[in-house]
Short mmCIF file of C-alpha atoms and ligand atoms in Angstrom, two decimals:
data_model
loop_
_atom_site.label_atom_id
_atom_site.label_comp_id
_atom_site.label_asym_id
_atom_site.label_seq_id
_atom_site.Cartn_x
_atom_site.Cartn_y
_atom_site.Cartn_z
CA UNK A 1267 -4.35 -17.33 16.71
CA UNK A 1268 -0.63 -17.83 17.24
CA UNK A 1269 1.07 -17.64 20.65
CA UNK A 1270 2.57 -14.24 21.34
CA UNK A 1271 4.28 -11.90 23.76
CA UNK A 1272 2.99 -8.37 23.56
CA UNK A 1273 5.26 -5.87 25.25
CA UNK A 1274 5.02 -2.17 24.61
CA UNK A 1275 6.51 -0.02 27.35
CA UNK A 1276 5.92 3.41 25.76
CA UNK A 1277 3.76 5.83 27.70
CA UNK A 1278 1.62 7.98 25.44
CA UNK A 1279 0.49 11.45 26.49
CA UNK A 1280 -2.20 12.31 23.96
CA UNK A 1281 -4.08 15.57 23.49
CA UNK A 1282 -4.02 19.33 23.36
CA UNK A 1283 -1.34 21.19 25.27
CA UNK A 1284 0.48 18.02 26.33
CA UNK A 1285 3.82 19.30 24.99
CA UNK A 1286 3.90 21.70 27.94
CA UNK A 1287 4.44 18.65 30.18
CA UNK A 1288 7.82 17.79 28.70
CA UNK A 1289 9.94 19.32 31.49
CA UNK A 1290 7.85 17.60 34.15
CA UNK A 1291 7.97 14.26 32.33
CA UNK A 1292 11.76 14.37 31.97
CA UNK A 1293 12.11 15.21 35.64
CA UNK A 1294 9.94 12.21 36.55
CA UNK A 1295 12.46 10.02 34.73
CA UNK A 1296 15.41 11.67 36.50
CA UNK A 1297 16.68 13.35 33.33
CA UNK A 1298 18.95 16.37 33.92
CA UNK A 1299 20.39 17.08 30.50
CA UNK A 1300 19.05 16.22 27.04
CA UNK A 1301 20.13 16.27 23.44
CA UNK A 1302 17.25 18.22 21.88
CA UNK A 1303 16.88 16.87 18.33
CA UNK A 1304 14.81 18.52 15.63
CA UNK A 1305 14.75 19.14 11.89
CA UNK A 1306 14.29 22.58 10.32
CA UNK A 1307 13.81 25.80 12.28
CA UNK A 1308 10.06 25.48 11.60
CA UNK A 1309 9.61 24.69 15.30
CA UNK A 1310 11.26 28.01 16.14
CA UNK A 1311 8.95 29.89 13.78
CA UNK A 1312 5.74 28.21 14.97
CA UNK A 1313 6.44 28.62 18.68
CA UNK A 1314 6.89 24.96 19.64
CA UNK A 1315 10.60 25.43 20.39
CA UNK A 1316 9.75 28.20 22.88
CA UNK A 1317 7.07 26.08 24.58
CA UNK A 1318 9.48 23.16 24.96
CA UNK A 1319 12.43 25.22 26.19
CA UNK A 1320 10.23 27.14 28.67
CA UNK A 1321 9.07 23.84 30.10
CA UNK A 1322 12.64 22.51 30.25
CA UNK A 1323 13.89 25.69 31.95
CA UNK A 1324 11.03 25.64 34.43
CA UNK A 1325 12.06 22.15 35.53
CA UNK A 1326 15.81 22.77 35.45
CA UNK A 1327 16.45 20.36 32.55
CA UNK A 1328 19.49 21.47 30.55
CA UNK A 1329 19.55 20.98 26.79
CA UNK A 1330 21.98 20.84 23.91
CA UNK A 1331 20.47 21.57 20.49
CA UNK A 1332 20.94 19.16 17.61
CA UNK A 1333 19.13 20.62 14.59
CA UNK A 1334 19.11 19.91 10.86
CA UNK A 1335 17.88 16.30 10.87
CA UNK A 1336 16.47 15.76 7.38
CA UNK A 1337 13.56 13.67 6.12
CA UNK A 1338 14.95 10.24 5.16
CA UNK A 1339 17.56 10.72 7.88
CA UNK A 1340 21.22 9.93 7.24
CA UNK A 1341 23.83 8.11 9.26
CA UNK A 1342 26.41 10.94 9.00
CA UNK A 1343 24.08 13.19 10.99
CA UNK A 1344 23.51 10.43 13.55
CA UNK A 1345 27.28 10.07 13.97
CA UNK A 1346 27.66 13.83 14.44
CA UNK A 1347 24.90 13.82 17.08
CA UNK A 1348 26.45 10.87 18.93
CA UNK A 1349 29.67 12.89 19.27
CA UNK A 1350 27.64 15.79 20.69
CA UNK A 1351 25.76 13.50 23.10
CA UNK A 1352 29.04 12.12 24.44
CA UNK A 1353 30.86 15.47 24.63
CA UNK A 1354 28.00 17.08 26.54
CA UNK A 1355 27.28 13.97 28.60
CA UNK A 1356 23.53 14.14 28.08
CA UNK A 1357 21.47 11.51 29.82
CA UNK A 1358 18.53 11.37 27.40
CA UNK A 1359 17.52 12.24 23.84
CA UNK A 1360 14.44 14.31 23.01
CA UNK A 1361 12.94 14.25 19.51
CA UNK A 1362 10.67 17.08 18.39
CA UNK A 1363 9.37 16.34 14.89
CA UNK A 1364 8.19 13.47 12.72
CA UNK A 1365 9.48 9.95 12.21
CA UNK A 1366 12.79 11.06 10.74
CA UNK A 1367 13.84 13.02 13.81
CA UNK A 1368 12.54 10.32 16.12
CA UNK A 1369 14.27 7.49 14.26
CA UNK A 1370 17.50 9.49 14.39
CA UNK A 1371 16.99 10.06 18.12
CA UNK A 1372 16.68 6.30 18.67
CA UNK A 1373 19.84 5.64 16.65
CA UNK A 1374 21.69 8.37 18.54
CA UNK A 1375 20.50 6.94 21.87
CA UNK A 1376 21.73 3.45 21.00
CA UNK A 1377 24.90 4.64 19.27
CA UNK A 1378 25.94 6.83 22.21
CA UNK A 1379 26.28 3.73 24.40
CA UNK A 1380 27.87 1.53 21.73
CA UNK A 1381 31.66 1.33 21.50
CA UNK A 1382 32.00 0.95 17.72
CA UNK A 1383 30.52 2.80 14.75
CA UNK A 1384 26.74 3.16 14.99
CA UNK A 1385 26.23 1.71 11.47
CA UNK A 1386 27.36 -1.65 12.92
CA UNK A 1387 23.98 -1.75 14.69
CA UNK A 1388 22.20 -1.46 11.33
CA UNK A 1389 24.45 -3.80 9.37
CA UNK A 1390 24.29 -6.59 11.95
CA UNK A 1391 27.94 -6.26 12.95
CA UNK A 1392 27.02 -5.08 16.45
CA UNK A 1393 24.01 -5.38 18.74
CA UNK A 1394 22.17 -2.94 20.96
CA UNK A 1395 22.73 -3.78 24.62
CA UNK A 1396 21.73 -0.39 26.01
CA UNK A 1397 20.49 3.01 24.91
CA UNK A 1398 19.94 6.42 26.42
CA UNK A 1399 16.25 6.97 27.20
CA UNK A 1400 14.33 8.51 24.30
CA UNK A 1401 11.44 10.98 24.64
CA UNK A 1402 9.35 12.38 21.81
CA UNK A 1403 7.03 15.21 20.92
CA UNK A 1404 5.46 14.07 17.67
CA UNK A 1405 4.56 16.68 15.04
CA UNK A 1406 3.64 14.35 12.15
CA UNK A 1407 1.66 11.11 12.38
CA UNK A 1408 2.66 8.37 9.93
CA UNK A 1409 5.37 5.98 11.04
CA UNK A 1410 4.20 4.72 14.44
CA UNK A 1411 7.76 5.37 15.60
CA UNK A 1412 6.33 7.13 18.69
CA UNK A 1413 5.22 3.75 20.05
CA UNK A 1414 7.58 1.23 18.52
CA UNK A 1415 11.26 0.39 18.79
CA UNK A 1416 12.17 0.74 15.11
CA UNK A 1417 14.46 3.30 13.53
CA UNK A 1418 15.24 3.52 9.82
CA UNK A 1419 18.32 5.41 8.64
CA UNK A 1420 20.11 5.73 5.27
CA UNK A 1421 23.83 5.23 4.85
CA UNK A 1422 24.54 7.85 2.17
CA UNK A 1423 27.83 6.22 1.17
CA UNK A 1424 26.50 2.73 0.53
CA UNK A 1425 22.95 3.83 -0.39
CA UNK A 1426 21.50 1.35 2.07
CA UNK A 1427 18.37 2.22 4.06
CA UNK A 1428 18.37 -0.17 7.00
CA UNK A 1429 16.64 -0.40 10.35
CA UNK A 1430 17.36 -1.22 13.97
CA UNK A 1431 15.02 -2.34 16.71
CA UNK A 1432 15.63 -3.35 20.29
CA UNK A 1433 13.86 -3.45 23.60
CA UNK A 1434 16.08 -0.47 24.52
CA UNK A 1435 14.84 1.78 21.72
CA UNK A 1436 11.17 2.17 22.58
CA UNK A 1437 10.52 5.80 23.51
CA UNK A 1438 9.91 6.13 27.26
CA UNK A 1439 7.22 8.74 26.71
CA UNK A 1440 5.74 10.11 23.49
CA UNK A 1441 3.64 13.24 23.48
CA UNK A 1442 1.07 13.22 20.69
CA UNK A 1443 -0.85 16.46 20.30
CA UNK A 1444 -2.95 16.52 17.11
CA UNK A 1445 -2.91 20.34 17.14
CA UNK A 1446 0.85 20.27 16.44
CA UNK A 1447 0.04 18.35 13.24
CA UNK A 1448 -2.31 20.96 11.79
CA UNK A 1449 0.59 22.55 9.91
CA UNK A 1450 1.74 19.34 8.19
CA UNK A 1451 1.85 20.20 4.48
CA UNK A 1452 -0.82 18.68 2.26
CA UNK A 1453 1.70 16.48 0.41
CA UNK A 1454 3.03 14.95 3.64
CA UNK A 1455 -0.51 14.39 4.88
CA UNK A 1456 -1.32 12.22 1.86
CA UNK A 1457 2.06 10.42 1.97
CA UNK A 1458 1.35 9.69 5.64
CA UNK A 1459 -2.04 8.22 4.74
CA UNK A 1460 -0.29 5.83 2.33
CA UNK A 1461 2.27 4.88 4.99
CA UNK A 1462 -0.39 4.07 7.60
CA UNK A 1463 -2.34 2.02 5.07
CA UNK A 1464 0.90 0.19 4.21
CA UNK A 1465 1.54 -0.66 7.88
CA UNK A 1466 -1.99 -2.05 8.08
CA UNK A 1467 -1.92 -4.15 4.91
CA UNK A 1468 1.56 -5.70 4.99
CA UNK A 1469 0.54 -8.26 7.63
CA UNK A 1470 -3.11 -8.33 6.54
CA UNK A 1471 -2.20 -9.78 3.15
CA UNK A 1472 1.01 -11.70 3.86
CA UNK A 1473 0.44 -13.40 7.24
CA UNK A 1474 -0.02 -17.17 7.26
CA UNK A 1475 -1.95 -16.79 10.54
CA UNK A 1476 -4.26 -13.77 10.38
CA UNK A 1477 -7.23 -13.92 12.79
CA UNK A 1478 -10.41 -12.13 11.71
CA UNK A 1479 -10.17 -9.82 14.71
CA UNK A 1480 -6.79 -8.62 13.47
CA UNK A 1481 -8.17 -8.13 9.96
CA UNK A 1482 -11.02 -6.08 11.43
CA UNK A 1483 -8.56 -3.91 13.38
CA UNK A 1484 -6.53 -3.28 10.22
CA UNK A 1485 -9.71 -2.46 8.26
CA UNK A 1486 -10.80 -0.06 11.01
CA UNK A 1487 -7.46 1.73 10.73
CA UNK A 1488 -7.61 1.90 6.92
CA UNK A 1489 -11.23 3.10 6.86
CA UNK A 1490 -10.43 5.72 9.49
CA UNK A 1491 -7.43 6.94 7.52
CA UNK A 1492 -9.45 7.16 4.29
CA UNK A 1493 -12.23 9.11 5.99
CA UNK A 1494 -10.06 11.45 8.05
CA UNK A 1495 -7.64 12.18 5.20
CA UNK A 1496 -10.56 13.39 3.09
CA UNK A 1497 -11.80 15.53 5.97
CA UNK A 1498 -8.33 16.98 6.60
CA UNK A 1499 -7.77 17.80 2.93
CA UNK A 1500 -10.90 19.96 3.16
CA UNK A 1501 -10.20 21.32 6.63
CA UNK A 1502 -6.67 20.83 8.04
CA UNK A 1503 -7.81 22.35 11.35
CA UNK A 1504 -10.44 19.67 12.11
CA UNK A 1505 -9.23 18.49 15.51
CA UNK A 1506 -11.21 15.27 15.74
CA UNK A 1507 -10.16 14.11 12.28
CA UNK A 1508 -6.53 14.97 13.11
CA UNK A 1509 -6.80 13.08 16.42
CA UNK A 1510 -8.34 9.96 14.87
CA UNK A 1511 -5.78 10.01 12.06
CA UNK A 1512 -2.93 10.27 14.61
CA UNK A 1513 -4.17 7.51 16.90
CA UNK A 1514 -4.90 5.22 13.94
CA UNK A 1515 -1.33 5.85 12.83
CA UNK A 1516 0.07 4.85 16.22
CA UNK A 1517 -2.06 1.69 16.30
CA UNK A 1518 -0.95 0.59 12.84
CA UNK A 1519 2.63 -0.02 13.91
CA UNK A 1520 2.80 -0.39 17.69
CA UNK A 1521 2.62 -4.19 17.52
CA UNK A 1522 -1.04 -4.52 18.49
CA UNK A 1523 -2.45 -5.58 15.12
CA UNK A 1524 0.43 -8.03 14.68
CA UNK A 1525 0.24 -9.77 18.10
CA UNK A 1526 -1.19 -13.25 17.43
CA UNK A 1527 -0.51 -13.22 13.69
CA UNK A 1528 2.36 -15.18 12.16
CA UNK A 1529 4.39 -15.56 9.00
CA UNK A 1530 3.95 -11.99 7.83
CA UNK A 1531 6.45 -9.86 5.94
CA UNK A 1532 6.91 -6.27 4.77
CA UNK A 1533 7.52 -6.53 1.02
CA UNK A 1534 6.19 -3.06 0.18
CA UNK A 1535 8.52 -1.50 2.74
CA UNK A 1536 11.41 -3.61 1.49
CA UNK A 1537 10.96 -2.20 -2.02
CA UNK A 1538 10.16 1.34 -0.92
CA UNK A 1539 13.24 1.66 1.26
CA UNK A 1540 15.30 1.21 -1.91
CA UNK A 1541 13.42 4.07 -3.60
CA UNK A 1542 14.11 6.32 -0.60
CA UNK A 1543 17.74 5.21 -0.37
CA UNK A 1544 18.49 5.76 -4.07
CA UNK A 1545 16.22 8.65 -5.03
CA UNK A 1546 15.41 10.30 -1.69
CA UNK A 1547 11.67 10.05 -2.27
CA UNK A 1548 9.34 10.55 0.71
CA UNK A 1549 8.59 7.16 2.27
CA UNK A 1550 4.79 7.37 1.88
CA UNK A 1551 5.05 8.60 -1.72
CA UNK A 1552 7.20 5.59 -2.57
CA UNK A 1553 4.69 3.30 -0.87
CA UNK A 1554 1.66 4.62 -2.75
CA UNK A 1555 3.51 3.77 -5.97
CA UNK A 1556 4.62 0.31 -4.85
CA UNK A 1557 1.44 -0.92 -3.13
CA UNK A 1558 -0.86 -1.16 -6.19
CA UNK A 1559 2.01 -2.59 -8.26
CA UNK A 1560 2.72 -5.21 -5.60
CA UNK A 1561 -0.98 -6.03 -5.18
CA UNK A 1562 -1.34 -6.68 -8.93
CA UNK A 1563 1.47 -9.24 -8.68
CA UNK A 1564 0.46 -10.71 -5.31
CA UNK A 1565 -3.36 -10.93 -5.11
CA UNK A 1566 -3.68 -14.47 -6.51
CA UNK A 1567 -1.63 -15.77 -3.59
CA UNK A 1568 -4.26 -14.79 -1.02
CA UNK A 1569 -7.59 -14.34 -2.88
CA UNK A 1570 -9.83 -14.70 0.22
CA UNK A 1571 -8.09 -11.82 1.97
CA UNK A 1572 -8.29 -9.65 -1.14
CA UNK A 1573 -12.01 -10.38 -1.32
CA UNK A 1574 -12.32 -9.27 2.33
CA UNK A 1575 -10.41 -6.11 1.54
CA UNK A 1576 -12.62 -5.45 -1.51
CA UNK A 1577 -15.76 -5.86 0.58
CA UNK A 1578 -14.88 -4.16 3.88
CA UNK A 1579 -12.69 -1.32 2.65
CA UNK A 1580 -14.08 -0.30 -0.74
CA UNK A 1581 -17.49 -2.01 -0.84
CA UNK A 1582 -16.68 -3.68 -4.17
CA UNK A 1583 -16.78 -7.32 -5.22
CA UNK A 1584 -13.48 -8.43 -6.65
CA UNK A 1585 -9.80 -8.11 -5.75
CA UNK A 1586 -9.13 -6.39 -9.09
CA UNK A 1587 -11.84 -3.82 -8.37
CA UNK A 1588 -10.41 -3.13 -4.91
CA UNK A 1589 -6.87 -2.65 -6.27
CA UNK A 1590 -8.23 -0.23 -8.85
CA UNK A 1591 -10.24 1.55 -6.14
CA UNK A 1592 -7.17 1.96 -3.91
CA UNK A 1593 -5.13 3.28 -6.83
CA UNK A 1594 -7.93 5.71 -7.71
CA UNK A 1595 -8.10 6.87 -4.11
CA UNK A 1596 -4.34 7.51 -4.02
CA UNK A 1597 -4.73 9.49 -7.29
CA UNK A 1598 -7.66 11.41 -5.85
CA UNK A 1599 -5.83 12.52 -2.69
CA UNK A 1600 -2.73 13.35 -4.73
CA UNK A 1601 -0.14 10.82 -3.63
CA UNK A 1602 1.79 9.31 -6.59
CA UNK A 1603 0.95 5.94 -8.10
CA UNK A 1604 3.64 5.77 -10.80
CA UNK A 1605 7.43 5.69 -10.60
CA UNK A 1606 7.52 8.40 -13.29
CA UNK A 1607 5.79 10.78 -10.86
CA UNK A 1608 8.80 10.26 -8.58
CA UNK A 1609 11.18 11.01 -11.45
CA UNK A 1610 12.19 7.33 -11.68
CA UNK A 1611 12.43 5.86 -15.19
CA UNK A 1612 12.95 2.45 -16.74
CA UNK A 1613 16.68 3.22 -16.95
CA UNK A 1614 16.75 3.36 -13.13
CA UNK A 1615 15.29 -0.13 -12.70
CA UNK A 1616 18.52 -2.21 -12.77
CA UNK A 1617 20.09 -0.26 -9.88
CA UNK A 1618 16.79 -0.28 -8.00
CA UNK A 1619 16.38 -4.03 -8.40
CA UNK A 1620 19.92 -4.63 -7.07
CA UNK A 1621 19.19 -2.47 -4.05
CA UNK A 1622 15.90 -4.27 -3.35
CA UNK A 1623 17.62 -7.66 -3.61
CA UNK A 1624 20.11 -6.39 -1.01
CA UNK A 1625 17.21 -5.49 1.29
CA UNK A 1626 15.39 -8.79 0.76
CA UNK A 1627 17.70 -10.79 2.98
CA UNK A 1628 17.23 -8.35 5.87
CA UNK A 1629 13.49 -8.59 5.46
CA UNK A 1630 13.75 -12.40 5.49
CA UNK A 1631 11.97 -12.84 2.15
CA UNK A 1632 14.84 -13.25 -0.32
CA UNK A 1633 13.50 -16.64 -1.40
CA UNK A 1634 10.22 -15.20 -2.68
CA UNK A 1635 11.45 -11.82 -3.87
CA UNK A 1636 13.97 -12.90 -6.44
CA UNK A 1637 15.08 -10.83 -9.40
CA UNK A 1638 12.17 -11.77 -11.69
CA UNK A 1639 9.54 -11.00 -9.05
CA UNK A 1640 11.05 -7.65 -8.07
CA UNK A 1641 11.37 -6.76 -11.76
CA UNK A 1642 7.70 -7.56 -12.39
CA UNK A 1643 6.53 -5.45 -9.46
CA UNK A 1644 8.68 -2.47 -10.44
CA UNK A 1645 7.59 -2.73 -14.06
CA UNK A 1646 3.96 -2.71 -12.88
CA UNK A 1647 4.78 0.63 -11.24
CA UNK A 1648 6.35 2.35 -14.27
O1 NZQ B 2342 12.35 19.36 9.55
P1 NZQ B 2342 10.93 19.49 9.91
O2 NZQ B 2342 10.51 20.90 10.00
O3 NZQ B 2342 10.51 18.67 11.10
O4 NZQ B 2342 10.12 18.98 8.59
C1 NZQ B 2342 9.41 17.79 8.46
C2 NZQ B 2342 9.84 17.05 7.18
O5 NZQ B 2342 10.30 17.95 6.21
C3 NZQ B 2342 7.97 18.14 8.16
N1 NZQ B 2342 7.10 18.27 9.34
C4 NZQ B 2342 6.98 17.43 10.39
N2 NZQ B 2342 6.03 17.86 11.21
C5 NZQ B 2342 5.53 19.00 10.68
C6 NZQ B 2342 6.22 19.26 9.48
N3 NZQ B 2342 5.97 20.36 8.74
C7 NZQ B 2342 5.02 21.20 9.16
N4 NZQ B 2342 4.30 21.00 10.30
C8 NZQ B 2342 4.54 19.93 11.08
N5 NZQ B 2342 3.81 19.75 12.19
O6 NZQ B 2342 7.50 17.03 7.41
C9 NZQ B 2342 8.55 16.47 6.66
C10 NZQ B 2342 8.51 14.96 6.79
O7 NZQ B 2342 8.83 14.57 8.10
P2 NZQ B 2342 9.41 13.11 8.40
O8 NZQ B 2342 9.75 13.04 9.83
O9 NZQ B 2342 10.47 12.77 7.41
O10 NZQ B 2342 8.14 12.19 8.03
P3 NZQ B 2342 7.68 10.81 8.62
O11 NZQ B 2342 7.17 10.95 9.99
O12 NZQ B 2342 6.80 10.24 7.59
O13 NZQ B 2342 9.04 9.95 8.72
C11 NZQ B 2342 9.57 9.30 7.60
C12 NZQ B 2342 10.75 8.43 7.99
O14 NZQ B 2342 10.36 7.39 8.90
C13 NZQ B 2342 10.78 6.11 8.39
C14 NZQ B 2342 10.74 6.34 6.91
O15 NZQ B 2342 11.48 5.37 6.21
C15 NZQ B 2342 11.33 7.74 6.78
O16 NZQ B 2342 12.73 7.70 6.83
N6 NZQ B 2342 9.94 5.04 8.92
C16 NZQ B 2342 10.06 4.71 10.23
C17 NZQ B 2342 9.36 3.68 10.81
C18 NZQ B 2342 9.50 3.34 12.23
N7 NZQ B 2342 10.38 3.97 12.98
O17 NZQ B 2342 8.81 2.44 12.71
C19 NZQ B 2342 8.46 2.83 10.03
C20 NZQ B 2342 8.08 3.44 8.73
O18 NZQ B 2342 7.60 2.41 7.89
C21 NZQ B 2342 9.16 4.20 8.04
O19 NZQ B 2342 10.04 3.34 7.33
ZN1 ZN B 2343 6.14 2.81 6.63
#
C-alpha cells in the first residue's frame, strides 16, 4: 500500500427526514444568509422547497433564490450566481438537487471570493484560496459530490468541461435522505448506476498500486449498485435499496477507495466529459458507452485485474466475458452502450477526438491517450 493522507471534512447527515435539520445545521455554522441554489421548480412541486424554507425561517436564516441550474451545468450561470451572492452578501451557499446543482454551488462559493473571472479557477489561471461554506441537500445519488471537493462545469463558449477541487470546496454538511431520491426518473437512475461503477473501476483498473482491500471495496460498491439498481427498477420506493445505492455512491468518490492506491487515472471520465461538453449528453449515459469501449482497448494492460473483475463481479472466467457481461447489463437496465444511441455519429469523431486530446493534459495522461488510442476507443463505441 502506498503512503497517504486521508482528509475528508464533510459531515454527512443520512436518513429519513434529515432535510428538516437544514435551518438548525446552518445556525450551528453561524450562517445568517444563504444563496439557495436549485435546478427546476420540481422541488417546489414536490414539497421539498417548502420543507427547506420552513426550516430556514424557523431558524432565522435568510435566503436568496438562485434557480434554473441545468444538468451539465454551465459557467455563465455560475457567473450570474456569483454576482447575486456578492450583491446580497450571502455568507454560505446551499445546494438542493443533484451533482449539477452541487458542483455549481461549489464553483459559486469559490468564485464569490476570487477577484478575477471564475473560469480562471478551472483553466488553471487562478487558484482557490478561499470559498464560502457549502451545504447540500442531495436529491440524486451518482457523483459523490456530496462528500468530495470536486466540481465539474462546462464553458459553453469554448466547449470545455473542466473541474476544480480544493480543500475549501468540500461541503461542510451534506444531507442525504434516500426518500428524496425516490422520484429520480428511471433514465437518471440507470445513468447514475453507470457513473458509480465508473468511479469504482477507474482506479481499480488503472492504479499501479492497488491493494486487494481496495479492490474488494470497489467490488462491494459495484455489486451493491448492480443489485440495488435492479431492485429499484422494479420498485423505486424500496427504501433500503435506495439507501444502499446512495451510500455506495458516496463511498465510490469520497477518497476512501483511493487512499493507499497510486498511479491511477480517470480515462473514462476524460473521454466522457468531451461527450457532455460537445453534445450535452448525461454524464452517466456517456460513461456507459465509453466504459465497454475503453475496456476492449485496455484489458490486455492489466489482465490479472480484469480476471478479478470477471470472477468477483460477474462470476465468469475471462476478461472478455466480463466486458460482454457488463455491456449486457448496461443494455438490460437501459443505459446506452453505443455512441449512436446518444445521437453521435462517425462524422462527429474528429471534433470529439480534438476535445478529448484537450482534456488529456488536465487528466495527466496525454502521453498514453494520444490521437490513435482515443480514435480506437471511440471507434469501439460507434
Ligand atoms: O433540475 P432538477 O429538478 O434538480 O433536475 C435534475 C436533473 O434534470 C433531476 N433530479 C435530481 N434529483 C431529482 C431529479 N428529478 C426527480 N427527482 C429527484 N429527486 O435529475 C437530472 C440530473 O441531475 P444532475 O444533478 O445533473 O445529475 P448528477 O447528480 O448525475 O450530476 C451530473 C453532473 O455531475 C458531474 C457530471 O459531469 C455532471 O455535470 N460530476 C461531478 C463529479 C464530482 N463533483 O465529483 C464527479 C462526476 O464524475 C461527474 O463528472
Ligand atoms: Zn462520474
